[in-house]
Short mmCIF file of N, CA, C and O in Angstrom, two decimals:
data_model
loop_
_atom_site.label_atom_id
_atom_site.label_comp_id
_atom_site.label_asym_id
_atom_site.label_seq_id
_atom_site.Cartn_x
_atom_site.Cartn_y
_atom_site.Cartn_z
N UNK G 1 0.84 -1.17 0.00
CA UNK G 1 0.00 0.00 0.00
C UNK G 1 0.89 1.25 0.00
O UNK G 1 1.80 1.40 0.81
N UNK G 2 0.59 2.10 -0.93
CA UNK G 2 1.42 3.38 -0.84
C UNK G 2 1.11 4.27 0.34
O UNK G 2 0.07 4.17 0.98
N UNK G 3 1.96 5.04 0.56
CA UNK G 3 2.00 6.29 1.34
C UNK G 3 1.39 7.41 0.88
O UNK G 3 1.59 7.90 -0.23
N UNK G 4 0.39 7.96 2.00
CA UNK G 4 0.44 9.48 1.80
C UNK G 4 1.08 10.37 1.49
O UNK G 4 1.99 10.66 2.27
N UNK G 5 0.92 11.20 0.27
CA UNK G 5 2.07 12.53 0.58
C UNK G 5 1.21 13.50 1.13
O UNK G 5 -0.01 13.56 0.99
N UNK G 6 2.19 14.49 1.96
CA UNK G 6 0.93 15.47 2.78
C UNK G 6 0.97 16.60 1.30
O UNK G 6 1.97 17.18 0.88
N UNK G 7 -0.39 16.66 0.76
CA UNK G 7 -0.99 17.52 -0.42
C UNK G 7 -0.45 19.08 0.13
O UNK G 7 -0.16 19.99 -0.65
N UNK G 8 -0.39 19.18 1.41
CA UNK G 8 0.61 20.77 1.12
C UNK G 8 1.93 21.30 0.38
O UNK G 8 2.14 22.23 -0.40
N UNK G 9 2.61 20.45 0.86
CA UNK G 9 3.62 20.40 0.16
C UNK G 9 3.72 20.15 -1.39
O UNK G 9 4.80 20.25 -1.97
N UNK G 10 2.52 19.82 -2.06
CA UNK G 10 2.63 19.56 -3.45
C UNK G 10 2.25 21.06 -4.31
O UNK G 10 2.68 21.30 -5.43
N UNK G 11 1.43 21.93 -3.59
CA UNK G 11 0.91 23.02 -3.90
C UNK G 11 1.33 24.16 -3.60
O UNK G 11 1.70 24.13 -2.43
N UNK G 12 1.46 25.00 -3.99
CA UNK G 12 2.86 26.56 -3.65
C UNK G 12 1.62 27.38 -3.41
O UNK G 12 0.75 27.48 -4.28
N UNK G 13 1.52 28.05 -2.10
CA UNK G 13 0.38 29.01 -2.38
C UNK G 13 -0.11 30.09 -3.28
O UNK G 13 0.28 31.07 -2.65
N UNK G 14 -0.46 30.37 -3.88
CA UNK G 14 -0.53 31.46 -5.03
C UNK G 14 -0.17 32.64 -4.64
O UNK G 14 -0.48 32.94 -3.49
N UNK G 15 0.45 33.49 -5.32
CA UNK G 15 1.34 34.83 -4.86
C UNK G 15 -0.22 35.61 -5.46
O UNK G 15 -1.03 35.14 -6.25
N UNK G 16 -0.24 37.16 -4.62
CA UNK G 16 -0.79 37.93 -5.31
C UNK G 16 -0.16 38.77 -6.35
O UNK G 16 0.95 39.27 -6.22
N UNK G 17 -1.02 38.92 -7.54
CA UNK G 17 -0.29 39.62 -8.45
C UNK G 17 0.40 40.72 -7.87
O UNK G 17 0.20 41.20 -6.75
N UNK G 18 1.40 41.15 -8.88
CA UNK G 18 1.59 42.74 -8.24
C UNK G 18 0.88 43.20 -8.77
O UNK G 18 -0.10 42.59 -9.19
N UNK G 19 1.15 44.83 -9.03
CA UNK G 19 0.56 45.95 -9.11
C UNK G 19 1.95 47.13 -9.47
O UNK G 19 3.06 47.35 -8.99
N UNK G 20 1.09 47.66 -10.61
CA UNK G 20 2.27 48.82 -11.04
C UNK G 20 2.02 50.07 -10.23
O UNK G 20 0.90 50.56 -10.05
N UNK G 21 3.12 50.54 -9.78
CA UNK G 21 3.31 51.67 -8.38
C UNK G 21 2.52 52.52 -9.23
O UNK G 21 1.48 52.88 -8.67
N UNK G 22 2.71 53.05 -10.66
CA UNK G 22 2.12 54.44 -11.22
C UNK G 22 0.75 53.70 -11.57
O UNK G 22 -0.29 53.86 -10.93
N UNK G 23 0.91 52.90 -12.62
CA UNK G 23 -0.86 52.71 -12.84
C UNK G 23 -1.64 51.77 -12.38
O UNK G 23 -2.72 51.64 -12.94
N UNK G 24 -1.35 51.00 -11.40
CA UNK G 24 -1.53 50.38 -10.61
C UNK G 24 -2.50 49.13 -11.43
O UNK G 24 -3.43 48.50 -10.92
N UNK G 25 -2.01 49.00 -12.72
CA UNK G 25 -2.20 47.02 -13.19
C UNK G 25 -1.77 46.33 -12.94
O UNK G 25 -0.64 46.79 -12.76
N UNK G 26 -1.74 45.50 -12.76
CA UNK G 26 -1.72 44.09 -12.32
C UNK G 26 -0.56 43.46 -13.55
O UNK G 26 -0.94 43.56 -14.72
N UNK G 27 0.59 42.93 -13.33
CA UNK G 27 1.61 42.76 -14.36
C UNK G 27 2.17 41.66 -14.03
O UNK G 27 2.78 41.58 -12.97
N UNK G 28 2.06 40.57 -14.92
CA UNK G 28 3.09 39.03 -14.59
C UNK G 28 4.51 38.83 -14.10
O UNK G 28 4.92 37.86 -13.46
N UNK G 29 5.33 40.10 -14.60
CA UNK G 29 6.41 40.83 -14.65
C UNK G 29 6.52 42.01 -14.73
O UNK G 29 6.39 42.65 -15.78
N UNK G 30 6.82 42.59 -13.38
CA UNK G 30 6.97 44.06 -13.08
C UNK G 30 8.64 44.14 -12.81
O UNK G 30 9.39 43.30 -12.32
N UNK G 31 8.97 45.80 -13.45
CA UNK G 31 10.25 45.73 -12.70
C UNK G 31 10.75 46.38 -11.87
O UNK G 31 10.04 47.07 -11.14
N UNK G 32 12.30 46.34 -11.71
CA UNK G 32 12.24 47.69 -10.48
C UNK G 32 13.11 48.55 -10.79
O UNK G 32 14.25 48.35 -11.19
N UNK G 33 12.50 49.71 -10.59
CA UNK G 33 12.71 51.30 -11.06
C UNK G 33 13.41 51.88 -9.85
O UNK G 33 12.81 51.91 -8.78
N UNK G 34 14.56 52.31 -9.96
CA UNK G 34 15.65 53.13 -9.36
C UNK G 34 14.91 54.51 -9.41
O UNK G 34 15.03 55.13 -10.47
N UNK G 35 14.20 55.03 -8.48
CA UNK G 35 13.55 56.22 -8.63
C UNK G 35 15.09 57.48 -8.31
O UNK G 35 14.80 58.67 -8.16
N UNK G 36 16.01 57.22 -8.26
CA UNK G 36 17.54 57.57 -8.22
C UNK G 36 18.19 56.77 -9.38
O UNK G 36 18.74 55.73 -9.03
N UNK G 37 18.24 57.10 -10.83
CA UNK G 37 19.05 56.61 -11.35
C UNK G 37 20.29 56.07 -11.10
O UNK G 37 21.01 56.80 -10.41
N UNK G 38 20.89 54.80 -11.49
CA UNK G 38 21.79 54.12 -11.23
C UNK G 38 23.12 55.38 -11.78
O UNK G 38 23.61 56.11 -10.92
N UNK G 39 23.32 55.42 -12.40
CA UNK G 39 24.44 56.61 -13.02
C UNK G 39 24.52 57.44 -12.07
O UNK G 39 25.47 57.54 -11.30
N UNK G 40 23.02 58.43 -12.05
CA UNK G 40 23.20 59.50 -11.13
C UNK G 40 23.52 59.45 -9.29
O UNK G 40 23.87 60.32 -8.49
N UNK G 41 23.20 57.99 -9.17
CA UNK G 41 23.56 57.51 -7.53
C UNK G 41 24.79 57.57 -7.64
O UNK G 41 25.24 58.63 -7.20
N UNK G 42 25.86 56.59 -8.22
CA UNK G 42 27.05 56.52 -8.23
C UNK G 42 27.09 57.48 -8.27
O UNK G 42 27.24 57.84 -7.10
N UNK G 43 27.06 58.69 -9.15
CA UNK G 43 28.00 60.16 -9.17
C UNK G 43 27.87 60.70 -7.52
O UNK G 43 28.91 61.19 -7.06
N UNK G 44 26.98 60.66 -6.87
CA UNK G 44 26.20 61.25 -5.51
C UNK G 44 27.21 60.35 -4.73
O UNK G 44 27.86 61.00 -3.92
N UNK G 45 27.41 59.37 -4.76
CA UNK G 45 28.69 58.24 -4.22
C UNK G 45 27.35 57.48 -3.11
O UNK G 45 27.44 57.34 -1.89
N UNK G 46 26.29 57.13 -3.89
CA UNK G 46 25.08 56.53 -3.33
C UNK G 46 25.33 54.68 -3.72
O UNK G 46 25.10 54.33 -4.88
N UNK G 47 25.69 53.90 -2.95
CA UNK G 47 25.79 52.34 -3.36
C UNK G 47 24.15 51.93 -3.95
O UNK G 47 23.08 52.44 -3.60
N UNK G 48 24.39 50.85 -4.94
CA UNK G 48 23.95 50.62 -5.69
C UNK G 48 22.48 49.83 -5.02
O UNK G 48 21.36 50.02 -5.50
N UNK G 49 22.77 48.93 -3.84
CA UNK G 49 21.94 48.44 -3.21
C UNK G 49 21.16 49.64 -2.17
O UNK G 49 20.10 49.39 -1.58
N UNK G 50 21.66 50.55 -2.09
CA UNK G 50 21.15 51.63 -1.32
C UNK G 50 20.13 52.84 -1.78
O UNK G 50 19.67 53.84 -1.23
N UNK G 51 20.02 52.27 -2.96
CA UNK G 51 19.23 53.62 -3.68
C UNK G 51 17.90 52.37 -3.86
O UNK G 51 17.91 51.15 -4.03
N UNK G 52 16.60 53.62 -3.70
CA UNK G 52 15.66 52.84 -3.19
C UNK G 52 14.79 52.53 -4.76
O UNK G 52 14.99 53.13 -5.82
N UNK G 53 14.16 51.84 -4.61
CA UNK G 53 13.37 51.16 -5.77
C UNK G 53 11.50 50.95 -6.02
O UNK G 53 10.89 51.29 -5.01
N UNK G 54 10.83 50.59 -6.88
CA UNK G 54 9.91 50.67 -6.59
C UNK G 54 9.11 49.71 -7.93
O UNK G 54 9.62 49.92 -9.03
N UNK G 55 7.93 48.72 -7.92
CA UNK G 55 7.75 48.16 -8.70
C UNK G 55 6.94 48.97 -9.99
O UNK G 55 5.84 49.52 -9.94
N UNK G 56 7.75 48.86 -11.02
CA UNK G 56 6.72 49.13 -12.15
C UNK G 56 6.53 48.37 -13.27
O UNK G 56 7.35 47.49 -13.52
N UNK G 57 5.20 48.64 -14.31
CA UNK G 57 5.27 47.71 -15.53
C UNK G 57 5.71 48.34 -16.60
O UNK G 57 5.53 49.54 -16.80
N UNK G 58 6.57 47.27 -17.67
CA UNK G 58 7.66 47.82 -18.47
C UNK G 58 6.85 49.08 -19.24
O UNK G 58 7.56 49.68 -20.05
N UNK G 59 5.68 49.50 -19.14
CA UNK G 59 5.24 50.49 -19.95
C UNK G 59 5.13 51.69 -19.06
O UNK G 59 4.91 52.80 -19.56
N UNK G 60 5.24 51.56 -18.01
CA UNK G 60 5.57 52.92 -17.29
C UNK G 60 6.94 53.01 -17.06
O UNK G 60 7.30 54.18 -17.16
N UNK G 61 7.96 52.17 -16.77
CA UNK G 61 9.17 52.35 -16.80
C UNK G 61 9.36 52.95 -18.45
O UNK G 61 9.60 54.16 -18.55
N UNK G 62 9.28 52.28 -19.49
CA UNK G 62 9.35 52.67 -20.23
C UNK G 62 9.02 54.41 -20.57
O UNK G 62 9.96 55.07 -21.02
N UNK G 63 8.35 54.75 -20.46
CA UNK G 63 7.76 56.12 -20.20
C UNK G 63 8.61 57.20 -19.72
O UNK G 63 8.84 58.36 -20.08
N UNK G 64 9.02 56.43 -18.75
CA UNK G 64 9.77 57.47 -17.48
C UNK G 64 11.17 57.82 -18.45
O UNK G 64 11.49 58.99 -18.65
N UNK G 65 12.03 56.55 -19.07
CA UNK G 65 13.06 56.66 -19.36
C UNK G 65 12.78 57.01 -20.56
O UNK G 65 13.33 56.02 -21.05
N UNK G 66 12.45 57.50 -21.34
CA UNK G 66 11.31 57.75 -23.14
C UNK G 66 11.99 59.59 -22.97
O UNK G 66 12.75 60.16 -23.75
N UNK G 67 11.18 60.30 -21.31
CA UNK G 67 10.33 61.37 -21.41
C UNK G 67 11.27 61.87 -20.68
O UNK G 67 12.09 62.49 -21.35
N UNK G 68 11.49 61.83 -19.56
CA UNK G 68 12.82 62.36 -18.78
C UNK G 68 14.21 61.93 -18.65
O UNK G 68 14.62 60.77 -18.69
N UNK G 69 15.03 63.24 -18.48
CA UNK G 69 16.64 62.78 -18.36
C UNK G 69 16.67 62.40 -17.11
O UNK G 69 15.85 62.70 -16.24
N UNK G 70 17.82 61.58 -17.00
CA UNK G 70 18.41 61.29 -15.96
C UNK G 70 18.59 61.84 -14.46
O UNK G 70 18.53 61.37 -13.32
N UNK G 71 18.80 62.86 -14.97
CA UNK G 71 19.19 64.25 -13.82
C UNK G 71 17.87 65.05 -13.49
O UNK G 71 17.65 65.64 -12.43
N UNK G 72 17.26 64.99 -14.27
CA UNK G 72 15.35 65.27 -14.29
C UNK G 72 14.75 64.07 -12.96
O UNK G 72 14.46 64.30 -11.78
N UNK G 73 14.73 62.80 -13.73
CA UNK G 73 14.55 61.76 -13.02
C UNK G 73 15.35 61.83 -11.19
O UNK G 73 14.75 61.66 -10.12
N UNK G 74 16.36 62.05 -11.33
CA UNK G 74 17.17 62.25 -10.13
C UNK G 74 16.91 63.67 -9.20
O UNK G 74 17.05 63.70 -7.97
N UNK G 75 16.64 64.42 -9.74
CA UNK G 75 16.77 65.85 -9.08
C UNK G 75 15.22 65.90 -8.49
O UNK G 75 15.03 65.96 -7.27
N UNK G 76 14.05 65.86 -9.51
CA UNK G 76 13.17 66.33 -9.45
C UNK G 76 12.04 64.95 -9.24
O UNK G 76 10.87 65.21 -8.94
N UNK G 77 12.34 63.97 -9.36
CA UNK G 77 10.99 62.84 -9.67
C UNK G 77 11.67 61.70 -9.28
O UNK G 77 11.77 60.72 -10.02
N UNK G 78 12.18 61.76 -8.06
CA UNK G 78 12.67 60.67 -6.99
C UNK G 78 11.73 60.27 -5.89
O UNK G 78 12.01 59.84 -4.77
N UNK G 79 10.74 60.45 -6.37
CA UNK G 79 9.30 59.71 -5.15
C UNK G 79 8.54 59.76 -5.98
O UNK G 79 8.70 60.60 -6.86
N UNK G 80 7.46 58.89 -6.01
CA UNK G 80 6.47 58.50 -6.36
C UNK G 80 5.32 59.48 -6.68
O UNK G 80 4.51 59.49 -7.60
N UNK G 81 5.52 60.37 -5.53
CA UNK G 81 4.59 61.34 -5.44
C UNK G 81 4.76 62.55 -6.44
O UNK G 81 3.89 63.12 -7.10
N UNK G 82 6.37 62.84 -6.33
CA UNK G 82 6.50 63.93 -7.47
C UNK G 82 5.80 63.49 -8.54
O UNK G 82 4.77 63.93 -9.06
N UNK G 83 6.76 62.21 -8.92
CA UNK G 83 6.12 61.63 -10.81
C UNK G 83 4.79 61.63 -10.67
O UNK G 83 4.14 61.93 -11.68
N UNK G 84 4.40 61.45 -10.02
CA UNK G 84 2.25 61.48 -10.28
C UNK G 84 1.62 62.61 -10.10
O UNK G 84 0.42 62.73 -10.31
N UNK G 85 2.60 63.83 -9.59
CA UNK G 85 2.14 65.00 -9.78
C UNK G 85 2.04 65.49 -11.03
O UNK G 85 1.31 66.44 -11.31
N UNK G 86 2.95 64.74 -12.03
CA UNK G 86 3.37 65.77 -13.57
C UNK G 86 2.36 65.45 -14.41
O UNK G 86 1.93 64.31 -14.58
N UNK G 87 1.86 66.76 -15.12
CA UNK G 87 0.49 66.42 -15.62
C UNK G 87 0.55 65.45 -16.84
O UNK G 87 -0.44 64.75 -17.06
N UNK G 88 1.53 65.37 -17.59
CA UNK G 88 1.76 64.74 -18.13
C UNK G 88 2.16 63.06 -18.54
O UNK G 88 2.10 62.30 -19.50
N UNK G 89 2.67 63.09 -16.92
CA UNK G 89 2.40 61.41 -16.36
C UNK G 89 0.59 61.15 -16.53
O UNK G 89 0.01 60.22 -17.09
N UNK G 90 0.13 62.16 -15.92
CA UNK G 90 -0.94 61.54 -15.62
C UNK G 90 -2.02 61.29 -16.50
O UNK G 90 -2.99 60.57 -16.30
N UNK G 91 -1.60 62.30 -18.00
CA UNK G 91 -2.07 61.59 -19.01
C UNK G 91 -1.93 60.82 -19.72
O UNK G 91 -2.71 60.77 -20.67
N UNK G 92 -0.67 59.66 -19.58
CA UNK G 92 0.01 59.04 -19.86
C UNK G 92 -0.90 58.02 -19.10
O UNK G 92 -1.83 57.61 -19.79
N UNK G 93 -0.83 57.56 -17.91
CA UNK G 93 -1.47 56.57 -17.14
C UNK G 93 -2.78 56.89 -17.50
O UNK G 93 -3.36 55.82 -17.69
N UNK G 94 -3.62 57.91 -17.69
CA UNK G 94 -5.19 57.42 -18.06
C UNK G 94 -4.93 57.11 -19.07
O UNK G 94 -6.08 57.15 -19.52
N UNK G 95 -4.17 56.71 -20.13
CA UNK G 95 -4.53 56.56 -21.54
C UNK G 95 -4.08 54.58 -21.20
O UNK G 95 -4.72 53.57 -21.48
N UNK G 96 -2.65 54.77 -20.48
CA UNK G 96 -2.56 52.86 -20.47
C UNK G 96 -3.09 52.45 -19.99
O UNK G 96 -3.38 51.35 -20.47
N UNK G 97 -3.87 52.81 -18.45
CA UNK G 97 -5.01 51.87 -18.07
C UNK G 97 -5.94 51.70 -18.65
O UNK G 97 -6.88 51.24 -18.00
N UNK G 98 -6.15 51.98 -20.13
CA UNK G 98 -7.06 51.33 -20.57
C UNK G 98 -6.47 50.22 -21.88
O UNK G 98 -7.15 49.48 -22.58
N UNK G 99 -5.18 50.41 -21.90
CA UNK G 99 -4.52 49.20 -22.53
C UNK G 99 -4.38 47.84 -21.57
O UNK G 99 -4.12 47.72 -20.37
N UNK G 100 -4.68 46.89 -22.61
CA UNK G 100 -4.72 45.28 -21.48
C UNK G 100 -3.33 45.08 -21.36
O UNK G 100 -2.52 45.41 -22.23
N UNK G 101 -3.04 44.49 -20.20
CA UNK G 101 -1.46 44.20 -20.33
C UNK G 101 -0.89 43.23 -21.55
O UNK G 101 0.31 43.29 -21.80
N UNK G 102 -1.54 42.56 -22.14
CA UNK G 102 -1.22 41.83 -22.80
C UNK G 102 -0.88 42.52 -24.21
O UNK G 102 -0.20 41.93 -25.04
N UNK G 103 -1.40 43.80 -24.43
CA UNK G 103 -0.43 44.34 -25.66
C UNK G 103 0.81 45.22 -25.24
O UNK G 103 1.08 45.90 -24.26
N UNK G 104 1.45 44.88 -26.43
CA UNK G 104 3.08 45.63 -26.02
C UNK G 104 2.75 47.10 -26.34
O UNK G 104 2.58 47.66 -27.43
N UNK G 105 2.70 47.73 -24.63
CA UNK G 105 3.18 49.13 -25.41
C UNK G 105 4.27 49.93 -25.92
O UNK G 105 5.32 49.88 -25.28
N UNK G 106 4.24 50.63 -26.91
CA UNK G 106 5.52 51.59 -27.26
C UNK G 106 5.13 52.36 -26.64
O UNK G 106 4.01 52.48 -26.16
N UNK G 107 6.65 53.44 -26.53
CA UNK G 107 7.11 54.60 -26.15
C UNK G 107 7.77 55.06 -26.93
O UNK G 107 8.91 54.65 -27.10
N UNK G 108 7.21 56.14 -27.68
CA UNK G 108 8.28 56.55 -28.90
C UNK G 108 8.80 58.15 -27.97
O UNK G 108 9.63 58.91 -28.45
#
């Protein structure tokens, strides 16, 4: 007669999706956004693991790095809160939340 296996162990609990920090969809693969550019930390003599991060989907990352420089990104739109102030983000995010994640967006 065989053995039980205990059925927990066969099953991984299901993760909740994430969620994109700016437009807040739901993404299979989100990534993480150096709201301190990597370049501009090092120059600041900021370690690489020390500069803080935040989840987004490749079409808002995309965006960010499309529309602002570096030093823009670094100086001025290093929290969450700045970037969602700019009116221009924010017409940016009403227009992709109504794209399904499943099409690729550009950023020209």
């Amino acid at each position: 007669m065989a053995r039980k296996r205990d059925e927990s162990s066969w099953y991984a609990e299901p993760k909740p999706p994430e969620v994109c920090v700016l437009c807040g969809r739901e993404a299979p693969n989100l990534t993480d956004h150096h709201l301190v550019p990597k370049s501009q930390g090092r120059r600041q003599g900021v370690k690489l693991g020390d500069i803080p991060t935040v989840k987004m989907c490749p079409a808002c990352q995309g965006y960010l790095s499309k529309t602002f420089s570096n030093s823009e990104l670094a100086n001025e739109l290093n929290t969450v809160e700045a970037i969602l102030a700019r009116e221009e983000v924010q017409k940016f995010i009403k227009w992709v939340q109504k794209q399904p994640m499943t099409k690729g967006v550009r950023v020209h």
